[in-house]
XYZ file of C-alpha atoms in Angstrom:
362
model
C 95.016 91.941 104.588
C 94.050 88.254 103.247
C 92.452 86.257 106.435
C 92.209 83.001 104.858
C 95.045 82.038 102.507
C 96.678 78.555 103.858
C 99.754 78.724 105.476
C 103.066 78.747 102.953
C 106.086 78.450 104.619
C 107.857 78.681 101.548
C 106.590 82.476 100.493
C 107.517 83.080 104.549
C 110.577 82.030 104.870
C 111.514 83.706 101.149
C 110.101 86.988 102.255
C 112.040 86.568 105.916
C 115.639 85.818 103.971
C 114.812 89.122 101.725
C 113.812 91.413 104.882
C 116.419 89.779 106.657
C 119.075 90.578 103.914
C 117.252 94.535 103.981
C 117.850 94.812 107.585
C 121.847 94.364 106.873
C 121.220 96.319 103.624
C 120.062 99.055 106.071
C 121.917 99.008 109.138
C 125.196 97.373 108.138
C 126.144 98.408 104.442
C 124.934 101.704 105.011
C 126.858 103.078 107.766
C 130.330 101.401 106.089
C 129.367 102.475 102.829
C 129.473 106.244 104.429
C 132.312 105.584 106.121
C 133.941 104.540 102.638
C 132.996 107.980 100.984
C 134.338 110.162 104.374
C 137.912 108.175 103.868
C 137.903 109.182 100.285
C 136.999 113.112 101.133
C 139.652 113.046 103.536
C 141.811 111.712 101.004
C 140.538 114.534 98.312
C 141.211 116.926 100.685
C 144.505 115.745 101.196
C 145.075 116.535 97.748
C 143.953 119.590 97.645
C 140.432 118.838 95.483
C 137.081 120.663 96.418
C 135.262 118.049 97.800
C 131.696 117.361 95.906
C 128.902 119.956 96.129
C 126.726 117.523 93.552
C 125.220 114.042 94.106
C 126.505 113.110 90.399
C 130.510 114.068 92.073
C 129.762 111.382 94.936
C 128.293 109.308 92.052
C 132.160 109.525 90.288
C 133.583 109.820 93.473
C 132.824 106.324 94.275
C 132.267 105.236 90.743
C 135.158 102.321 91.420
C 133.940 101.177 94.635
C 132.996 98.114 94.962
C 130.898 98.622 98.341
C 129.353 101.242 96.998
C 128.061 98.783 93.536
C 127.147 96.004 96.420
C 124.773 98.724 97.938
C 123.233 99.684 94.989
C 123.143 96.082 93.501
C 121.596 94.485 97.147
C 118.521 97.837 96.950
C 117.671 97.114 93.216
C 117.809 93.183 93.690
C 116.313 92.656 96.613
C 112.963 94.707 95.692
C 112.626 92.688 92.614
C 113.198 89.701 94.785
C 110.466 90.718 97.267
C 108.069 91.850 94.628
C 109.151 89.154 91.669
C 111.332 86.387 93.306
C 110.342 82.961 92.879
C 108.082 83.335 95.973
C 107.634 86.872 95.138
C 104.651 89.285 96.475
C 103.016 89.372 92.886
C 102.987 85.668 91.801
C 102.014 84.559 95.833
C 98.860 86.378 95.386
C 97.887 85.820 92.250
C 97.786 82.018 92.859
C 95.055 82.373 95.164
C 92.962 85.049 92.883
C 89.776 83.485 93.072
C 89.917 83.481 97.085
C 91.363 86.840 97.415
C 88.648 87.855 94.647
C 86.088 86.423 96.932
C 87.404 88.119 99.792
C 87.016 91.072 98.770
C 83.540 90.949 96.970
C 82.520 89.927 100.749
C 83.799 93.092 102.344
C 82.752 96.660 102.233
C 79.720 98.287 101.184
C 78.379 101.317 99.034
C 78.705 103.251 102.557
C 81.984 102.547 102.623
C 83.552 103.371 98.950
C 82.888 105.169 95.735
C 84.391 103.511 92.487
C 84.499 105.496 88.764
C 85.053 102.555 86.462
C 85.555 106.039 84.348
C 88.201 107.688 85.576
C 90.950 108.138 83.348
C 94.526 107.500 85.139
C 96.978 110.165 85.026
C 99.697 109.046 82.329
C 102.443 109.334 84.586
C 100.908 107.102 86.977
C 100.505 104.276 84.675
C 103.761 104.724 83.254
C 105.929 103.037 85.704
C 105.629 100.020 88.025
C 106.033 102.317 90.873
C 108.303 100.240 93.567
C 108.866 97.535 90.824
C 105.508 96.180 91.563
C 104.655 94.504 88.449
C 101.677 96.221 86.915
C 101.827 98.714 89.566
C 99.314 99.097 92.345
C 96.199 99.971 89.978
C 96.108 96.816 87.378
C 95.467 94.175 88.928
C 92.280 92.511 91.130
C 94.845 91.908 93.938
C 97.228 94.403 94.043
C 95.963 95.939 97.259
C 96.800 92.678 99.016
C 100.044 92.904 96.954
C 100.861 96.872 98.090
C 99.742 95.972 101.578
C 101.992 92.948 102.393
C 104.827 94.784 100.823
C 104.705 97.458 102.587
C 105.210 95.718 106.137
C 108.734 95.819 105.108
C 109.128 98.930 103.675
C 110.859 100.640 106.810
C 112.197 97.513 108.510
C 113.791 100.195 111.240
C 110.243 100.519 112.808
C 109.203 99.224 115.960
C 105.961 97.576 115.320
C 104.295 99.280 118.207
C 104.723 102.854 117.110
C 104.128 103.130 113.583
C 105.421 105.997 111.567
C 101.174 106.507 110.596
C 100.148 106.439 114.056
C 102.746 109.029 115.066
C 101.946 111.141 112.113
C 98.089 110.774 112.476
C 99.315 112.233 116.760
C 101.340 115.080 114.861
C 98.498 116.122 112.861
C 95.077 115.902 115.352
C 97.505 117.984 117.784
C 98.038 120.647 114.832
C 94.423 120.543 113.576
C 92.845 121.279 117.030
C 88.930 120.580 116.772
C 88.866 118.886 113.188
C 85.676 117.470 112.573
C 86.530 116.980 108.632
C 89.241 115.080 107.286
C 90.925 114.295 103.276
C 93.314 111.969 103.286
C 94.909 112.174 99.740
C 96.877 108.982 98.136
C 94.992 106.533 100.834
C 96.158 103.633 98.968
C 94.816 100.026 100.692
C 94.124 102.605 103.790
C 97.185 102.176 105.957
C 97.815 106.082 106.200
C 94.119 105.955 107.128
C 92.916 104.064 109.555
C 94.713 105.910 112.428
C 92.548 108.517 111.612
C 89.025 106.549 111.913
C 89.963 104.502 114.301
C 91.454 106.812 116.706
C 89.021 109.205 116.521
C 85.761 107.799 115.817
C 84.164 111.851 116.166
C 86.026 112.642 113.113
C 84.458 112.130 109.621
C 87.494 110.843 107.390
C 86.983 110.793 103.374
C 90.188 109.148 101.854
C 90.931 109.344 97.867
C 93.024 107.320 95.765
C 93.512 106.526 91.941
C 93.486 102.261 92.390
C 90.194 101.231 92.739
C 91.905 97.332 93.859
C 93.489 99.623 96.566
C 90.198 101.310 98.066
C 88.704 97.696 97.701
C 90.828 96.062 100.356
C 91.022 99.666 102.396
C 87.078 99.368 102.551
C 87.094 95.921 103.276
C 89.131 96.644 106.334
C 86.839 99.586 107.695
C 83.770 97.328 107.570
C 85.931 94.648 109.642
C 87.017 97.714 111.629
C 82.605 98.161 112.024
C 83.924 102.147 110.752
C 81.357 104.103 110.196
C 83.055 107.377 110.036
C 85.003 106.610 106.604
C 84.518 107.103 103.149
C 86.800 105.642 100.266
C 86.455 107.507 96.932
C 88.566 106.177 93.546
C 89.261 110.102 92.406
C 92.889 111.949 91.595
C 93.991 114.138 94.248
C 94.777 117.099 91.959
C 90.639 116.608 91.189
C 88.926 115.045 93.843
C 85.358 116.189 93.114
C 84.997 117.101 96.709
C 82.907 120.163 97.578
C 84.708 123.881 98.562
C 85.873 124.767 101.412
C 84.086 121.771 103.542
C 87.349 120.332 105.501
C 89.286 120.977 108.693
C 92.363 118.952 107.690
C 93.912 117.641 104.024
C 96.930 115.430 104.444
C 98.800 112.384 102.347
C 101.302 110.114 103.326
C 104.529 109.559 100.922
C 102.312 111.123 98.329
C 103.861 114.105 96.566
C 107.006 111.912 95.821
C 104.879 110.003 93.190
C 103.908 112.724 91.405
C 105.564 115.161 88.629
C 105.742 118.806 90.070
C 102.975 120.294 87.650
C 100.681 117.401 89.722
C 102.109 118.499 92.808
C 101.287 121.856 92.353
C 97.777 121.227 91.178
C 97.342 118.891 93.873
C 98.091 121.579 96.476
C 95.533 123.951 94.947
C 92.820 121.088 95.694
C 93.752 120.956 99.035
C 93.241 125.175 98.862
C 89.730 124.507 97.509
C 88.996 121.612 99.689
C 89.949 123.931 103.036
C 87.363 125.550 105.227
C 89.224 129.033 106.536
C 91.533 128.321 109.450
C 92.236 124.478 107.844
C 95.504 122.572 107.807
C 97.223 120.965 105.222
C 100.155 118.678 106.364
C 101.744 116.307 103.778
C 104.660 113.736 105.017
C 107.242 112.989 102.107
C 110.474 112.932 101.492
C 113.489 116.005 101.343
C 116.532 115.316 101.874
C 118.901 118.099 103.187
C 121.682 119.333 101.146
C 124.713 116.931 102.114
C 125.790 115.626 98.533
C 126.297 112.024 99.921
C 122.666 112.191 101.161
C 121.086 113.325 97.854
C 123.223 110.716 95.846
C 121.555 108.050 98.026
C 118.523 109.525 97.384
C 118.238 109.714 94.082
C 120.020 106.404 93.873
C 116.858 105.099 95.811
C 114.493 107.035 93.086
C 116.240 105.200 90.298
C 116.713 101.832 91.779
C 113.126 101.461 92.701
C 111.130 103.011 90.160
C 110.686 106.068 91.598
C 111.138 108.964 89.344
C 109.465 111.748 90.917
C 111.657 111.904 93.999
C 114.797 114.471 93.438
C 112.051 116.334 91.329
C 110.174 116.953 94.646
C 113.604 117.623 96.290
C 114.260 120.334 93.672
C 111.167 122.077 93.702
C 110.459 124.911 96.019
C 107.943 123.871 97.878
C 107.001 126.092 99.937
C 106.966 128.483 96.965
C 104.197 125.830 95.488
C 101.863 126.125 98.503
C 102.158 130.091 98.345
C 101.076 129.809 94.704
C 98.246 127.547 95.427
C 97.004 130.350 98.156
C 98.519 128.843 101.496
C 100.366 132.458 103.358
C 102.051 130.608 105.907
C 104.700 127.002 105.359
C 106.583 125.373 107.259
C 109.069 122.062 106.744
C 109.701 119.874 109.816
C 111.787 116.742 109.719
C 110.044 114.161 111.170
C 111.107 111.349 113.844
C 109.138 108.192 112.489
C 110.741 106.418 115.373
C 112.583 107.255 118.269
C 115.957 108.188 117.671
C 116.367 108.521 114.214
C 116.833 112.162 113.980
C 119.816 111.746 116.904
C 122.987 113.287 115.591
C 124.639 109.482 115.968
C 121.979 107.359 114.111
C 123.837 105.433 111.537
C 121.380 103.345 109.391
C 120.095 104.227 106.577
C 116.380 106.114 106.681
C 114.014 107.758 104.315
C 114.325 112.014 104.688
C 110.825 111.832 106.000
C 109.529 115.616 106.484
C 106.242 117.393 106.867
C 105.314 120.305 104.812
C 102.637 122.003 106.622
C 101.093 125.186 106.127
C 97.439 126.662 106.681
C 94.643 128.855 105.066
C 93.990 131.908 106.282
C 91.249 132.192 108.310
């Protein structure tokens, strides 16, 4: 993150009104907004009608609602607000380029991170500013300080001091057992990371990404971190250039969702390849269960923030996928990424986080 930017009270209290207005977004509109569509079930029922088996029925179902065009309106708006506003993410940073530029040209070291000025970027990647950050995560000098100021707010349900990563990074070590060798796929600015090398300083962590502004700031923060035990490398994680069969563990945080399924499947396969016998692969995305109001918020979400690879993912068989790519055994587990949210009477509204975990045969 930038250390030395002067204070703007301005950008703060702009980006406090916008996660301010998310938190009632989240915990207010949502739960009425449900309540909204049960009333009008009840009332199809009353009439006799079947009531929706399809996402698109809800989507007709509550075509006329008012609520539920607020709720829609308030999740589109207030990501171009954070991201765009007049004291947006993207504008914010880019008036202090040359210091954030700076920054960064003083941090990390050929130790640290592996750049191919080279590498050609997968077509859908570049295709869409992913989130509605402008330019997307890969264009721009600063976009890592961009991606990882946005995506403090990003689940405004957390409680700072137990972070969806570090509770996923506890899930996995207890799964992997003695991992001495870790991939971590779709690192990004290194959030989904550093758990990993920091934690545990005995395990050797190589983390891959496709924005080389990304694995700038990511290695910037391991050398402040003094990490020795990391590696960032700018490759695709359906062709990481890693060697066979040399890793304990391959993982990626909120990964497979940006991806089109023929991606996702090659993408597994490398994680195949990159596993010694007896390794672990454990991805943590999103699937959403099969309760029609749940998928039409979904794949609202996947439309109103540039997201088009979500109800894909939800679609696809995935455990299916990681037989194809060589994997015998899968298994899907919803995942808590705080306490509480997986209780039959939580109310706000949550990502469908999940792990898909499965391992190669020993």
């Amino acid at each position: 993150m930038a250390k030395d930017l002067p204070v703007d009270r301005r950008f703060d209290a702009y980006q406090d009104f916008v996660l301010a207005c998310k938190l009632t977004w989240t915990r207010e509109l949502f739960p009425v907004l449900r309540g909204q569509y049960d009333r009008a079930l009840d009332r199809r029922r009353a009439a006799g009608a079947a009531p929706p088996q399809q996402a698109a029925e809800v989507g007709d179902l509550l075509a006329d609602d008012p609520l539920a065009q607020y709720f829609g309106w308030f999740e589109r708006h207030l990501q171009r607000m954070k991201y765009s506003g007049r004291h947006g993410l993207a504008p914010h940073f880019a008036a202090h380029r040359d210091a954030l530029a700076a920054e960064l040209a003083a941090g990390g070291d050929s130790d640290r991170l592996a750049l191919d000025p080279d590498l050609a970027l997968p077509g859908y990647y570049v295709a869409v500013d992913i989130h509605q950050h402008p330019g997307g995560v890969w264009s721009d000098e600063v976009a890592g300080y961009v991606y990882e100021r946005g995506a403090r707010t990003t689940t405004p349900l957390l409680n700072r001091d137990a972070d969806l990563h570090h509770r996923f990074t506890r899930e996995v070590l207890a799964r992997a057992g003695a991992a001495r060798r870790l991939v971590d796929l779709g690192c990004g600015f290194g959030k989904s990371t550093r758990p990993f090398y920091a934690g545990e300083r005995a395990l050797e962590v190589t983390a891959v990404d496709l924005a080389a502004p990304c694995l700038t700031l990511a290695a910037r923060t391991a050398a402040e971190d003094q990490a020795r035990n990391v590696h960032y490398r700018q490759a695709d994680a359906a062709a990481t250039g890693l060697a066979d069969a040399d890793y304990d563990v391959v993982t990626s945080t909120m990964l497979l969702h940006e991806m089109p399924p023929g991606h996702i499947e090659r993408t597994l396969h490398e994680a195949y390849r990159l596993l010694a016998p007896g390794g672990l692969s454990i991805h943590l995305d999103f699937l959403t269960d099969a309760d029609p109001f749940h998928r039409y918020i979904h794949e609202g979400h996947s439309r109103r923030n540039n997201e088009p690879f979500m109800p894909p993912l939800n679609d696809m068989d995935i455990a299916g996928a990681h037989r194809r790519a060589g994997f015998d055994s899968v298994e899907i587990v919803p995942f808590e990424e705080m306490p509480g949210t997986l209780a039959p009477g939580f109310a706000a509204w949550r990502f469908p986080w999940t792990m898909i975990i499965a391992r190669k045969s020993a």
